[in-house]
Short mmCIF file of C-alpha atoms in Angstrom, two decimals:
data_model
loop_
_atom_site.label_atom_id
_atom_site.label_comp_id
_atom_site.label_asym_id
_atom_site.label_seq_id
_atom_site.Cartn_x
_atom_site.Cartn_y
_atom_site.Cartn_z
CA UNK G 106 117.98 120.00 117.01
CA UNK G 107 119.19 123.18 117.73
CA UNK G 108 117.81 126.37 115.22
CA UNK G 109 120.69 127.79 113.52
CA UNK G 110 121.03 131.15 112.15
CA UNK G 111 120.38 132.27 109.15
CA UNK G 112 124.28 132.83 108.23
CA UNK G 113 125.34 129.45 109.91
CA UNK G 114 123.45 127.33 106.94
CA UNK G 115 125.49 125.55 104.81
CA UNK G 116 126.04 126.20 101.17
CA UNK G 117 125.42 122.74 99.79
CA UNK G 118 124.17 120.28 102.80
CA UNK G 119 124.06 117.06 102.90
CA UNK G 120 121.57 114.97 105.15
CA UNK G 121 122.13 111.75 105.96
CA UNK G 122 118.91 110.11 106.86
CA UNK G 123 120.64 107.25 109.33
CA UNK G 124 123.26 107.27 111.95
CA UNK G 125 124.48 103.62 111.26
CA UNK G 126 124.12 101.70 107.70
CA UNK G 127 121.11 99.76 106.27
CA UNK G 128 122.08 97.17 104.20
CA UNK G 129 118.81 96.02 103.53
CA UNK G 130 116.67 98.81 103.79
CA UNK G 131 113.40 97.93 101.58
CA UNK G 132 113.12 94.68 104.03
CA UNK G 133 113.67 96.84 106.96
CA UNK G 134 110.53 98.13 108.00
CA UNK G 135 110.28 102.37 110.17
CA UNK G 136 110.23 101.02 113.52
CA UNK G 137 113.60 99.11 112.93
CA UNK G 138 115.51 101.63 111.19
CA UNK G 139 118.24 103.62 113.09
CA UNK G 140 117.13 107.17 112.36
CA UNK G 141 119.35 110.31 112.75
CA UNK G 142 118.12 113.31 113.94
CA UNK G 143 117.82 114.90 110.37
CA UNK G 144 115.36 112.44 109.29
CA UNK G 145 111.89 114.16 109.31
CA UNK G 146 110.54 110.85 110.53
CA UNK G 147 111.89 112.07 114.39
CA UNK G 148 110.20 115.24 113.49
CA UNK G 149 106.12 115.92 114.20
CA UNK G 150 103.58 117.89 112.54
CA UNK G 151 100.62 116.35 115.00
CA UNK G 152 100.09 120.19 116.20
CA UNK G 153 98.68 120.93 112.60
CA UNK G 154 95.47 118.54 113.14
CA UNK G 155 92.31 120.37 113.90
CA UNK G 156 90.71 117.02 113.63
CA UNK G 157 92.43 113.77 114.31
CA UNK G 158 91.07 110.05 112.91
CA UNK G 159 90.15 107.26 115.24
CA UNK G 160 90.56 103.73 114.56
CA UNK G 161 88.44 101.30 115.69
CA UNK G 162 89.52 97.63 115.69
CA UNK G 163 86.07 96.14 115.34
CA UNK G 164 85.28 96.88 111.66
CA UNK G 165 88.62 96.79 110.43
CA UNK G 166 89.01 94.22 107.08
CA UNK G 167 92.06 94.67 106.95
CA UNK G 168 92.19 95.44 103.23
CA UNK G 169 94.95 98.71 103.34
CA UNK G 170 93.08 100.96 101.37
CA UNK G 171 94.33 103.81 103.80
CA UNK G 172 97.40 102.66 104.04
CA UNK G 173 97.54 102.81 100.28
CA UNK G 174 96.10 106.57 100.12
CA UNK G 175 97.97 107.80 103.26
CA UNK G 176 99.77 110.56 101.95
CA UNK G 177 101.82 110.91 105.42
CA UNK G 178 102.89 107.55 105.84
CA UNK G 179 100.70 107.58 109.06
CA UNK G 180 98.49 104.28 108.91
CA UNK G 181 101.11 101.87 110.26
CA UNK G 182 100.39 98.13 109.16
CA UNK G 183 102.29 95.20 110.06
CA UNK G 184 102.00 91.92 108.39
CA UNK G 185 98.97 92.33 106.01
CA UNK G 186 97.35 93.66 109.30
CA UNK G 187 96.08 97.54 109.74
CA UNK G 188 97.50 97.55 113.24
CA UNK G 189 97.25 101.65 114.64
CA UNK G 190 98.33 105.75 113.07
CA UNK G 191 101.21 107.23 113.56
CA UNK G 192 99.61 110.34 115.66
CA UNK G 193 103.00 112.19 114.85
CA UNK G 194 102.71 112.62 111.43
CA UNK G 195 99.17 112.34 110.92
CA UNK G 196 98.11 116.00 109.33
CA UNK G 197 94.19 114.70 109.62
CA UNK G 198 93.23 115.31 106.18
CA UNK G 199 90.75 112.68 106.27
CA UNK G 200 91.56 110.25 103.33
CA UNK G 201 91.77 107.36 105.33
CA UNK G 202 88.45 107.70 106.58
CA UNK G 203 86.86 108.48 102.88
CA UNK G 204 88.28 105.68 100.97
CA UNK G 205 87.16 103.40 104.64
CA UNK G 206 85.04 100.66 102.62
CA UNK G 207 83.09 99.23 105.85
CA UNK G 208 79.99 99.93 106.77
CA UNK G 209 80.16 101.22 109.61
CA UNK G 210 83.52 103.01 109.27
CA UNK G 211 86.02 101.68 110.89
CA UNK G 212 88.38 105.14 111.10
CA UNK G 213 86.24 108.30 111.46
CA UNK G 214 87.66 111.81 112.15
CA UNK G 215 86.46 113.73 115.73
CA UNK G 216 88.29 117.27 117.11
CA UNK G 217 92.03 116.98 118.13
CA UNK G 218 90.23 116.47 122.19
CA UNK G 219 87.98 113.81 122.18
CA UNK G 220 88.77 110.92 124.41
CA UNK G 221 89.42 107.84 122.12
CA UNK G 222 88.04 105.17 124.67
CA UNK G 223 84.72 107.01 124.81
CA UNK G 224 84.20 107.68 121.24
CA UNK G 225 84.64 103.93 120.21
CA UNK G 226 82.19 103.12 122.93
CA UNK G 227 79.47 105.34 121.08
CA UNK G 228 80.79 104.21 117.70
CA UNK G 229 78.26 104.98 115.22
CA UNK G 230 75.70 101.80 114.32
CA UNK G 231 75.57 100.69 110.90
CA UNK G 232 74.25 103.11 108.24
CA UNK G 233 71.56 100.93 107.02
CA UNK G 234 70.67 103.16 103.81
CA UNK G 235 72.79 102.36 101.23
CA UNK K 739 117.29 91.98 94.81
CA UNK K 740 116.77 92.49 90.55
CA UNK K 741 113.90 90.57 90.07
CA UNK K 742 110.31 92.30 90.61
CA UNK K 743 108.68 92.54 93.64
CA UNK K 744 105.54 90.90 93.61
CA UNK K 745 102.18 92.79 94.47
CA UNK K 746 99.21 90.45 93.33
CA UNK K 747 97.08 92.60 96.07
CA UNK K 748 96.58 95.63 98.32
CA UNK K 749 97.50 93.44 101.61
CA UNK K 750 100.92 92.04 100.28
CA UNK K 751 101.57 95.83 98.94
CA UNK K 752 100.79 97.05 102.88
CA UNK K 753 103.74 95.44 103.35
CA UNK K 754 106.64 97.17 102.08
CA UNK K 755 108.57 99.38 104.05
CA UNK K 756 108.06 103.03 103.22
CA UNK K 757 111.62 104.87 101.69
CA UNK K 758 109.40 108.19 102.17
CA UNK K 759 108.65 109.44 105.72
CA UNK K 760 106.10 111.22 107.22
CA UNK K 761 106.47 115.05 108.64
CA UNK K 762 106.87 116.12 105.21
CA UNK K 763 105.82 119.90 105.18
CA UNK K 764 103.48 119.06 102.33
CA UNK K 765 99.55 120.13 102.98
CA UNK K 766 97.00 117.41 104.13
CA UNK K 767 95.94 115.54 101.72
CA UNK K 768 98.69 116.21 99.18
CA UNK K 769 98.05 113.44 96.27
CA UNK K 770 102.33 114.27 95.49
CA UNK K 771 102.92 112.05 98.26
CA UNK K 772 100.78 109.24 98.20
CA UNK K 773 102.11 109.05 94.09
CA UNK K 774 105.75 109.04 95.56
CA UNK K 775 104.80 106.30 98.72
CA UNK K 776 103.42 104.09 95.49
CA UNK K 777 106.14 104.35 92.95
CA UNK K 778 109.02 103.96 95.52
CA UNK K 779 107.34 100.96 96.65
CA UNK K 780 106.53 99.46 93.92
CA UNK K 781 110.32 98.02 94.06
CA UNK K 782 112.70 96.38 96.58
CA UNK K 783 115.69 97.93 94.74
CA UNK K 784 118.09 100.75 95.38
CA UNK K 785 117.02 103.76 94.59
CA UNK K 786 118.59 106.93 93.48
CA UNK K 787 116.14 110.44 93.25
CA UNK K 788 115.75 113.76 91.98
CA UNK K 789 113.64 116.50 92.78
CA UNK K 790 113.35 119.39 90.57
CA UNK K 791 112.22 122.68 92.34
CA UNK K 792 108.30 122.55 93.20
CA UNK K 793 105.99 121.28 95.94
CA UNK K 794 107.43 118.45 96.68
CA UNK K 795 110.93 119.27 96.46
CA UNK K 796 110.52 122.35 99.06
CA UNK K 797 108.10 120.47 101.27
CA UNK K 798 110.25 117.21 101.92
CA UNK K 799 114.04 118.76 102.26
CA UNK K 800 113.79 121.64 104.76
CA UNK K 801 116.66 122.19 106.58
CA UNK K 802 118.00 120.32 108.51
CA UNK K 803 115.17 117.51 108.13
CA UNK K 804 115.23 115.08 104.51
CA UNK K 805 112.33 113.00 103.94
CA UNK K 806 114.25 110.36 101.78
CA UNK K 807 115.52 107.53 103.06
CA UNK K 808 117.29 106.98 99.43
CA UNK K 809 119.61 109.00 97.51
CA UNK K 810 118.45 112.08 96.72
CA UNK K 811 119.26 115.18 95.22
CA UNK K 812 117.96 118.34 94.76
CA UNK K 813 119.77 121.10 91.84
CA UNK K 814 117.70 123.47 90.29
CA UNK K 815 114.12 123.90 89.13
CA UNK K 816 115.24 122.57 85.50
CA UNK K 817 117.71 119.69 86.12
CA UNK K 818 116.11 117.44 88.07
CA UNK K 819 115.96 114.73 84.83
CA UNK K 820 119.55 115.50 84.17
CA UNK K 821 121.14 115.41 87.57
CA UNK K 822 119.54 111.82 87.52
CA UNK K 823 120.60 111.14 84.14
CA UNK K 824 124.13 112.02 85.36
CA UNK K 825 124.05 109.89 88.06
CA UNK K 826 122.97 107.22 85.78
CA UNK K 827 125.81 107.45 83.02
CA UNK K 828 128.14 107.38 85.90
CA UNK K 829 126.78 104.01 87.45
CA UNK K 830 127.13 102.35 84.27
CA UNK K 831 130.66 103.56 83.54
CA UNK K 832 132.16 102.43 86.92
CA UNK K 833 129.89 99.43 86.36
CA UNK K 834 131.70 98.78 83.01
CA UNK K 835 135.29 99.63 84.55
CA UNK K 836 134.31 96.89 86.61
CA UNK K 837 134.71 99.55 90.02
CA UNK K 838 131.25 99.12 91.50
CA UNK K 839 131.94 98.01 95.19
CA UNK K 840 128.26 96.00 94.83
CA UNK K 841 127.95 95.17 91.06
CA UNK K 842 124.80 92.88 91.47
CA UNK K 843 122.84 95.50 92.94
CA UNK K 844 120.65 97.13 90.54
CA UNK K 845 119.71 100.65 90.97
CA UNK K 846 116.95 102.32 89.48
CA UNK K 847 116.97 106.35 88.40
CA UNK K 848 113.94 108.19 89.09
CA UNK K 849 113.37 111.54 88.84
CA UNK K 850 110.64 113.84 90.06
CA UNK K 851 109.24 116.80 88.85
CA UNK K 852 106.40 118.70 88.77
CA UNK K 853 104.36 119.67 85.97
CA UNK K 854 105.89 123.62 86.17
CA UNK K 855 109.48 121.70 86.06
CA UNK K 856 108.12 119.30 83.13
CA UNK K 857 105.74 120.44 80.55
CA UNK K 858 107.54 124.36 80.99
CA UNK K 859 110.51 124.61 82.84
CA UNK K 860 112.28 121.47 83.15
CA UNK K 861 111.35 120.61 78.88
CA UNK K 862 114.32 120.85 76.97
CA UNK K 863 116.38 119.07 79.38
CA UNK K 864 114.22 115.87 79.90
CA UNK K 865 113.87 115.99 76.13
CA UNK K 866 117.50 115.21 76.15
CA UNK K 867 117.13 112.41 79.27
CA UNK K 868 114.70 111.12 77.02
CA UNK K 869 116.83 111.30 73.60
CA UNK K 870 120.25 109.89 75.28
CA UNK K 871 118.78 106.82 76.11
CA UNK K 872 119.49 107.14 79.57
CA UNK K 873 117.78 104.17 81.71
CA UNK K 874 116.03 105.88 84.35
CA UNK K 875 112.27 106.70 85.03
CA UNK K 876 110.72 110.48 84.76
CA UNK K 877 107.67 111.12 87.12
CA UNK K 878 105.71 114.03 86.85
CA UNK K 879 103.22 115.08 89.47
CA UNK K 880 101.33 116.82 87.51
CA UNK K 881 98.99 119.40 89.38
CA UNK K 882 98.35 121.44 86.53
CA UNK K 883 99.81 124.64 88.50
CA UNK K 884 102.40 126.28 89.90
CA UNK K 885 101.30 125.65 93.16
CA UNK K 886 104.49 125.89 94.85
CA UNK K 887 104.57 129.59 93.83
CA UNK K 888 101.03 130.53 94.73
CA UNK K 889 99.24 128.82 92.02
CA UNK K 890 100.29 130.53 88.67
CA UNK K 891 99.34 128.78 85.40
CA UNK K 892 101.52 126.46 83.78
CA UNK K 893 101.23 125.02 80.16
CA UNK K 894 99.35 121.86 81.92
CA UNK K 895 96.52 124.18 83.37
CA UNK K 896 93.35 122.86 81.40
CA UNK K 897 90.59 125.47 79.50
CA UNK K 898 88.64 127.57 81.80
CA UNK K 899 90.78 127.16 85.28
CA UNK K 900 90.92 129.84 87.58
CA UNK K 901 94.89 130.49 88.12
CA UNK K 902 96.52 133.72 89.26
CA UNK K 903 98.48 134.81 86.70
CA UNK K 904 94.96 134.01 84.63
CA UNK K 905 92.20 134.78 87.30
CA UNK K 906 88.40 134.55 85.87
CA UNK K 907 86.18 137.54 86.74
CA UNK K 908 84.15 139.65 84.26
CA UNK K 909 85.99 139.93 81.37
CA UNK K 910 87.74 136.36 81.53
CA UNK K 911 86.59 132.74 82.29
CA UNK K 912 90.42 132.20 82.96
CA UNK K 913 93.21 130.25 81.38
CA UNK K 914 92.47 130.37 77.76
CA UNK K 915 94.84 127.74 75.95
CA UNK K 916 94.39 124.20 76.51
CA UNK K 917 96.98 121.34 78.35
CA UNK K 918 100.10 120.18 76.13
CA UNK K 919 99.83 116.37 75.89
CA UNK K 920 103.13 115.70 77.33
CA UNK K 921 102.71 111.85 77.41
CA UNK K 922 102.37 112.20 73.30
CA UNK K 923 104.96 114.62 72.78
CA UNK K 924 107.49 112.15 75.66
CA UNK K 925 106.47 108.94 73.16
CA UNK K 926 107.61 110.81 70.38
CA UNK K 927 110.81 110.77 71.24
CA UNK K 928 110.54 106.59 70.71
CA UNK K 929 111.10 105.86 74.15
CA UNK K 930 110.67 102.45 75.68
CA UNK K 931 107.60 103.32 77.87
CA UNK K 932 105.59 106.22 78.67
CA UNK K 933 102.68 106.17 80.51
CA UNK K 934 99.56 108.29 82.29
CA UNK K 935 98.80 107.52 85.95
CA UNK K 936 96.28 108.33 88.55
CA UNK K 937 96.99 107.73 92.53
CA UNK K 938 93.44 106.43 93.07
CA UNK K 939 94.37 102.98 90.27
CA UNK K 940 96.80 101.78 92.90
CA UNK K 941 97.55 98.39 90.81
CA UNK K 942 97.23 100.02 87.25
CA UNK K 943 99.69 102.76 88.87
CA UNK K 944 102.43 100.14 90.41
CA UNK K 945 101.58 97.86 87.03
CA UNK K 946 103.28 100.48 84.98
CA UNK K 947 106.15 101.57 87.56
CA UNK K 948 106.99 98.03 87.35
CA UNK K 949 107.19 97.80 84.02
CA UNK K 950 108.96 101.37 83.45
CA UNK K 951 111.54 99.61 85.98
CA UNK K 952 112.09 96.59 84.15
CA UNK K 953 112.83 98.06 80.45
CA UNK K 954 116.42 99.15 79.45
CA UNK K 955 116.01 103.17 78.79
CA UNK K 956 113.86 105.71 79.21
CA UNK K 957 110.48 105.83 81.37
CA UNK K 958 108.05 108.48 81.23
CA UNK K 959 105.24 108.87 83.95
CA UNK K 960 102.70 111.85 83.96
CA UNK K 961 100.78 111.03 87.23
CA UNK K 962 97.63 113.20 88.16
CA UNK K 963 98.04 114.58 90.96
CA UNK K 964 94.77 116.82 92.54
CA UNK K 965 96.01 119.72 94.25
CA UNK K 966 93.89 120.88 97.01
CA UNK K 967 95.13 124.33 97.53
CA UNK K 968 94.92 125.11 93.77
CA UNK K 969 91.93 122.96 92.59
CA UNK K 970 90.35 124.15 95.80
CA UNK K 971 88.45 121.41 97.35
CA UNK K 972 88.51 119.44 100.90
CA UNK K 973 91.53 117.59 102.04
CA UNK K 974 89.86 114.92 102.55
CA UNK K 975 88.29 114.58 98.75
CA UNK K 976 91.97 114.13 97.30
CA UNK K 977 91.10 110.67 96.20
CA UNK K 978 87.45 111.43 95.02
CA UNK K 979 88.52 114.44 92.94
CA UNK K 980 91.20 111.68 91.60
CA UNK K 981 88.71 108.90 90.96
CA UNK K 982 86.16 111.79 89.14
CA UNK K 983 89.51 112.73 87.08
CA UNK K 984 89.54 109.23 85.69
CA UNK K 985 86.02 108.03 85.18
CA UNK K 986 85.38 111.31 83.54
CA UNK K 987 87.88 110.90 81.01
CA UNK K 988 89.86 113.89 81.99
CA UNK K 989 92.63 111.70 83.11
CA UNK K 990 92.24 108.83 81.06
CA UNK K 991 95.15 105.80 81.92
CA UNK K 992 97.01 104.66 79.43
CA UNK K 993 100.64 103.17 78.06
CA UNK K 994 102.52 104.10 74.90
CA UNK K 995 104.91 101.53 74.21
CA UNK K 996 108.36 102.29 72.08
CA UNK K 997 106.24 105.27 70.91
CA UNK K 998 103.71 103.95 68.72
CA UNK K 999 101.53 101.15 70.46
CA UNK K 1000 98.99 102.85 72.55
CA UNK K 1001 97.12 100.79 75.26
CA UNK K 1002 94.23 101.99 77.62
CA UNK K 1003 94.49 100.44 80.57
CA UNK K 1004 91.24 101.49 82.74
CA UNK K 1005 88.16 101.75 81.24
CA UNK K 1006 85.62 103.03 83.56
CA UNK K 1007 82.57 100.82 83.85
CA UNK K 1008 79.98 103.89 84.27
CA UNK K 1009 81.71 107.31 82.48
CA UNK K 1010 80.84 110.09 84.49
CA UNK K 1011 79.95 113.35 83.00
CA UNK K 1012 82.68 116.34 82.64
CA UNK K 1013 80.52 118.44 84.37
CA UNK K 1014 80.57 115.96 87.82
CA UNK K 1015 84.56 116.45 87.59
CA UNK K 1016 84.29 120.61 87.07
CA UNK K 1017 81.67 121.36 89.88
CA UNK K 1018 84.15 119.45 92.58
CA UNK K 1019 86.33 121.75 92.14
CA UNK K 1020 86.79 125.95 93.23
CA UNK K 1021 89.15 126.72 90.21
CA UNK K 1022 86.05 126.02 88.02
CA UNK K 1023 83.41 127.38 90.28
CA UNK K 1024 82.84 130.29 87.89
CA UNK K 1025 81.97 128.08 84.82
CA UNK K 1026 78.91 127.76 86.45
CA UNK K 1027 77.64 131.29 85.52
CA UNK K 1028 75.75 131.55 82.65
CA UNK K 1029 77.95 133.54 80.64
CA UNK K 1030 80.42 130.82 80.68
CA UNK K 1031 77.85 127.54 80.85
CA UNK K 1032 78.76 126.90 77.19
CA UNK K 1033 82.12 126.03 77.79
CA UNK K 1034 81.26 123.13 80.02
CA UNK K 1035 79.81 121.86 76.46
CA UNK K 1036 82.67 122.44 75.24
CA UNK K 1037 85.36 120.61 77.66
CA UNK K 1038 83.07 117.59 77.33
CA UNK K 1039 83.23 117.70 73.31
CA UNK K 1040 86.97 118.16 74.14
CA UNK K 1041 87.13 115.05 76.15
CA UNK K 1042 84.77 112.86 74.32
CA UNK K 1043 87.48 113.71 71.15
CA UNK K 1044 90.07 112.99 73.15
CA UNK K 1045 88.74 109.94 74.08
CA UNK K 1046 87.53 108.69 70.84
CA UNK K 1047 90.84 109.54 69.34
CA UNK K 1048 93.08 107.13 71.79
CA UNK K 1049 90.13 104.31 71.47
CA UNK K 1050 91.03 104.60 67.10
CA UNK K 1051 94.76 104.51 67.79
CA UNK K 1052 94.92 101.25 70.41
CA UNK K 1053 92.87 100.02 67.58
CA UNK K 1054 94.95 101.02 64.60
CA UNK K 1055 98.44 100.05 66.57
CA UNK K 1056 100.50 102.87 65.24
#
């Protein structure tokens, strides 16, 4: 969207969040929706990562605690399934990887550069201490 | 579309489709958002939302991007409760002229705020929400700051924070007057439901929401909300600092119903000392310091009280 200066603003704006109409839009899930360009979901705020998380299928349960504590609406799951994140608007605070409950972790946080392939072929083995 | 949702568990709660999106301007591992993401979903109804002037507010509606995919609006730092409430009295007036274009959908008010546009700001005018009867739901994120602003105290900011309009140094352990109980003063005003919620009791959290949704009038919510700028700690320790707020006692969960019966709704199965909750934190590095070690006594005698005094009242009923 193009920047507009700062006496072009409106005085009261409104924003509509969708270019068609949602009827249903609690059954509709993000992928399906019909987004206009002044919802902040077509926006990205990936270049504010220093560190981004990596999920690794393997030790996944499946039991949505990050999606739960995602406060960027980044862990995308799909039928009771934890299925990928949304590297868009993941910030890479690293919730998702402290409230993990597997053992190993199944999401764990490396610099914004690392390779994922590689890093989930030297996944860490399990942490037999606790 | 007016009956509950159901949410027996964390895997059929996974799937509801988020009304709040992502590339919010809020800071990694904001708790504001992760409250919002749980109350909005904790229904499959329309929704229509305030935001009074704070964090969240500035974070999710810069121009030209909106983070709600719901009616929203945005007024002033004060009248988030009443632009809401407004809404509200209008619904049920075209609803009772029989003018609704969709009568059978069932729309539910919620307002946010945060605890600068609650406990200070905002007071006098969701006193009002709250004495009209309106039916609609009153969240507070409560962060204990103005962190919006650069982090100047608010009448929520707890004994012995560091804030900067009451820093601690030599002469001062910082803010020197302890938190307003809001959720008290909010039941006082014999409203249906009012309640204290913590991000990190998911179910407890969409429990209450639920119930807040389903009575007819007026819903209060104080949800903590740890603030990692302001409470200075790690992003990534939003949840821990959350679950040390409420196994500590600091936060504890509770209802009020109709303003007199009091339920506690978590009770942690190992309470964790005061002390565990303070030294997480930056904003109470400093009580750490000899000079100031006997306030840590002090905030625990505080809490244990505090405790002990909503254990006699579930007990008593009034």
């Amino acid at each position: 969207m193009a920047k507009k200066g700062w006496d072009e603003f409106e005085i009261g704006a409104m924003l509509r969040s969708f270019d068609g109409s949602i009827d249903d839009i609690a059954g509709t899930p993000q992928m399906d929706r019909d987004y206009s360009e002044n919802s902040s979901y077509t926006a990205s705020v990936a270049d504010w990562r220093l560190i981004k998380p990596i999920f690794n299928k393997d030790y996944c349960i499946d039991c949505q605690f990050c999606w739960v504590y995602c406060p960027d609406v980044s862990i995308i799951a799909r039928d009771k399934k934890m299925i990928g994140i949304d590297m868009d608007h993941c910030k890479g605070c690293g919730i998702c990887v402290e409230v993990c409950p597997t053992n190993p972790k199944s999401l764990l946080m490396f610099p914004e550069q690392a390779d994922e392939e590689a890093e989930i072929a030297s996944w860490p083995a399990k942490n037999e201490e606790k | 579309m007016s009956e509950m949702k159901k949410i027996k568990n964390l895997k059929e709660f996974s799937t509801s489709a988020d009304r709040f999106e992502g590339a919010n301007l809020l800071c990694p591992g904001c708790a504001h958002s992760i409250i919002v993401r749980e109350v909005l979903n904790a229904t499959n109804d329309d929704l229509v939302l305030s935001a009074s002037t704070g964090c969240l507010e500035v974070c999710t509606a810069v121009y030209p991007y909106t983070s709600w995919d719901a009616s929203w609006i945005h007024i002033g730092f004060e009248n988030g409760s009443t632009a809401v409430a407004g809404a509200e009295a209008m619904y049920k007036a075209l609803k009772n002229k029989g003018r609704l274009k969709q009568p059978d959908r069932n729309p539910k008010f919620v307002s946010f705020a945060g605890d600068g546009a609650s406990y200070d700001i905002g007071f006098q005018w969701i006193s009002g929400c709250m004495e009209r009867g309106h039916n609609m739901m009153h969240v507070v994120l409560d962060n204990e700051v103005y962190a919006n602003t650069g982090g100047q105290r608010s009448s929520s900011t707890p004994i012995g924070a560091s804030a900067t309009t009451s820093p601690a140094g030599r002469v001062s352990y910082g803010e020197k007057r302890n938190k307003k109980d809001m959720v008290s003063i909010m039941a006082s005003h014999h409203i249906p439901y009012s309640a204290q919620v913590s991000p990190n009791k998911w179910k407890d959290m969409v429990k209450k929401i639920q119930h807040g949704f389903a009575v007819d009038g007026p819903v209060f919510i104080n949800a903590a909300s740890p603030c990692t700028t302001e409470w200075k700690f790690d992003p990534k320790d939003t949840m821990t600092i959350a679950d040390l707020a409420t196994d500590s006692l600091v936060f504890p969960l509770y209802e009020i119903i109709d303003g007199r019966e009091l339920n506690i709704t978590y009770r942690p199965k190992n309470i964790v000392p005061v002390e565990d909750y303070l030294a997480a934190q930056g904003r109470f590095k400093h009580l750490f310091k000899d000079q100031y070690k006997y306030l840590i006594k002090e905030w625990q005698e505080r809490i244990d009280d505090n405790w002990a005094y909503l254990q006699r009242r579930e007990e008593a009923r009034v």
